[in-house]
């Protein structure tokens, strides 16, 4: 099993994963966010990304105002920088571009290893290992058709209902 808490695994990955590692390390993105226990999540770590997939970094944030100030200070000068609060998830989200990667930093007052994005990625990684390359290609194909990641997995697994909630039921 890959240790997703340390991005060094990307160095031995595919070309896009290696480029992601380079972009994140040369710009010290995770290092700058270290106070917030950042974890890279999403499709690139588990090799189901498509051309426009971004790098998703989740953070544990107890003080949203302070986090917003830090994001502005650290990344406010980056290309396409935007920041906003999500009332639905009680979260702060910043987006910007570094080295041809769109980066999304998502901060929520939940430990990063307990956030849904991380939990989903671990479940999806396990499913990809179990179901093999043909399944991985089917996920990518659905994503290219416009499906979000969790709904793509749900469709292939025959899960009806809320893909985001129902995938979490596969954790145990």
XYZ file of C-alpha atoms in Angstrom:
172
model
C 0.000 0.000 0.000
C 1.267 3.454 -0.906
C 1.946 5.897 1.921
C -0.088 8.830 0.601
C 1.042 10.999 3.533
C 4.435 11.501 1.848
C 4.423 12.476 -1.838
C 7.757 10.773 -2.560
C 5.795 7.900 -4.182
C 5.096 10.275 -7.093
C 8.778 10.226 -8.063
C 8.472 6.639 -9.289
C 5.069 7.162 -10.888
C 4.046 8.022 -14.422
C 5.232 11.171 -16.200
C 2.351 13.322 -14.915
C 2.921 12.136 -11.333
C 6.617 12.964 -11.615
C 5.769 16.437 -12.964
C 3.300 16.921 -10.099
C 6.019 15.960 -7.612
C 8.378 18.442 -9.240
C 5.798 21.251 -9.207
C 4.831 20.663 -5.567
C 8.385 20.290 -4.264
C 10.116 23.017 -6.278
C 7.392 25.470 -5.189
C 7.385 24.041 -1.636
C 3.567 23.913 -1.642
C 3.147 21.209 1.012
C 6.069 22.569 2.998
C 4.453 26.022 3.146
C 1.196 24.417 4.312
C 2.841 22.003 6.784
C 1.165 23.632 9.809
C -2.165 22.410 8.367
C -1.136 18.730 7.885
C -1.600 18.847 4.092
C -2.257 15.700 2.056
C -2.293 15.487 -1.735
C -5.516 13.703 -2.709
C -7.589 13.197 -5.830
C -6.972 11.489 -9.130
C -3.301 12.156 -9.866
C -1.976 10.184 -6.851
C -3.978 7.096 -7.863
C -3.359 7.424 -11.619
C -6.921 8.029 -12.827
C -6.419 11.655 -13.799
C -7.458 13.132 -17.116
C -5.964 16.067 -18.992
C -7.584 18.830 -16.914
C -7.303 17.127 -13.492
C -5.976 19.392 -10.767
C -3.771 18.759 -7.771
C -6.000 18.666 -4.696
C -4.390 19.455 -1.356
C -6.500 19.081 1.770
C -5.665 20.854 5.021
C -6.850 20.809 8.615
C -7.960 24.315 9.545
C -9.294 25.497 12.886
C -9.212 29.257 12.173
C -10.631 30.060 8.738
C -9.704 33.754 8.890
C -6.089 32.968 9.694
C -6.005 30.289 6.959
C -7.365 32.739 4.370
C -4.695 35.253 5.378
C -1.987 32.575 5.044
C -3.239 31.432 1.628
C -3.243 35.034 0.389
C 0.263 35.547 1.754
C 1.679 32.268 0.410
C -0.066 31.940 -2.947
C -1.878 35.230 -3.641
C 0.745 36.118 -6.255
C 0.267 32.866 -8.200
C -1.433 32.746 -11.579
C -5.278 32.528 -11.507
C -5.405 32.811 -7.696
C -8.936 32.758 -6.272
C -10.210 32.025 -2.789
C -13.650 31.505 -1.332
C -15.510 29.984 1.566
C -17.914 27.082 1.175
C -20.776 27.152 3.646
C -21.882 23.677 2.516
C -18.630 22.089 3.725
C -17.667 24.719 6.316
C -14.464 25.092 4.352
C -12.094 27.438 2.571
C -10.949 26.713 -0.954
C -8.149 28.404 -2.888
C -7.226 27.737 -6.502
C -4.136 28.819 -8.411
C -1.814 27.625 -11.136
C 1.802 26.515 -10.738
C 3.880 24.929 -13.520
C 0.855 24.093 -15.717
C -0.998 22.461 -12.799
C -4.151 23.902 -11.330
C -3.851 23.478 -7.594
C -6.810 23.457 -5.240
C -6.159 23.881 -1.538
C -9.130 22.849 0.570
C -9.200 23.599 4.297
C -11.688 22.154 6.757
C -11.797 21.803 10.553
C -11.398 18.010 10.343
C -8.087 16.106 10.625
C -6.886 15.547 7.049
C -6.775 11.740 7.395
C -10.483 11.852 8.349
C -11.612 14.148 5.535
C -13.800 12.543 2.872
C -11.415 13.374 0.010
C -8.630 11.344 1.650
C -10.963 8.513 2.640
C -12.404 8.353 -0.897
C -8.911 8.214 -2.397
C -7.891 5.289 -0.171
C -11.069 3.371 -1.028
C -10.655 4.092 -4.741
C -6.989 3.048 -4.629
C -7.952 -0.244 -2.992
C -10.673 -0.848 -5.607
C -8.232 -0.101 -8.434
C -5.761 -2.616 -7.015
C -8.489 -5.242 -6.636
C -10.205 -4.713 -9.991
C -7.184 -4.148 -12.210
C -6.196 -2.174 -15.281
C -9.391 -2.645 -17.347
C -11.430 -1.173 -14.461
C -8.974 1.758 -14.147
C -9.373 2.473 -17.873
C -13.184 2.387 -17.516
C -12.990 4.960 -14.684
C -10.811 7.204 -16.871
C -13.200 6.759 -19.808
C -16.183 7.850 -17.682
C -14.188 10.816 -16.369
C -13.443 11.870 -19.955
C -17.210 11.742 -20.572
C -17.694 14.273 -17.769
C -18.267 12.073 -14.737
C -16.750 13.166 -11.448
C -14.562 10.519 -9.824
C -16.908 9.148 -7.151
C -19.933 8.917 -9.480
C -17.728 7.099 -12.035
C -16.747 4.499 -9.427
C -20.367 4.208 -8.258
C -21.591 3.620 -11.827
C -19.015 0.886 -12.464
C -19.762 -0.754 -9.108
C -23.538 -0.558 -9.621
C -23.977 1.732 -6.603
C -27.138 3.811 -6.757
C -27.837 6.750 -4.508
C -25.275 9.236 -3.214
C -21.939 8.126 -4.687
C -19.952 10.204 -2.184
C -21.693 8.743 0.878
C -22.096 5.208 -0.444
C -18.423 4.851 -1.416
C -17.476 5.575 2.200
C -19.469 2.489 3.204
C -16.807 0.390 1.423
C -14.136 1.527 3.907
C -14.253 -1.490 6.198
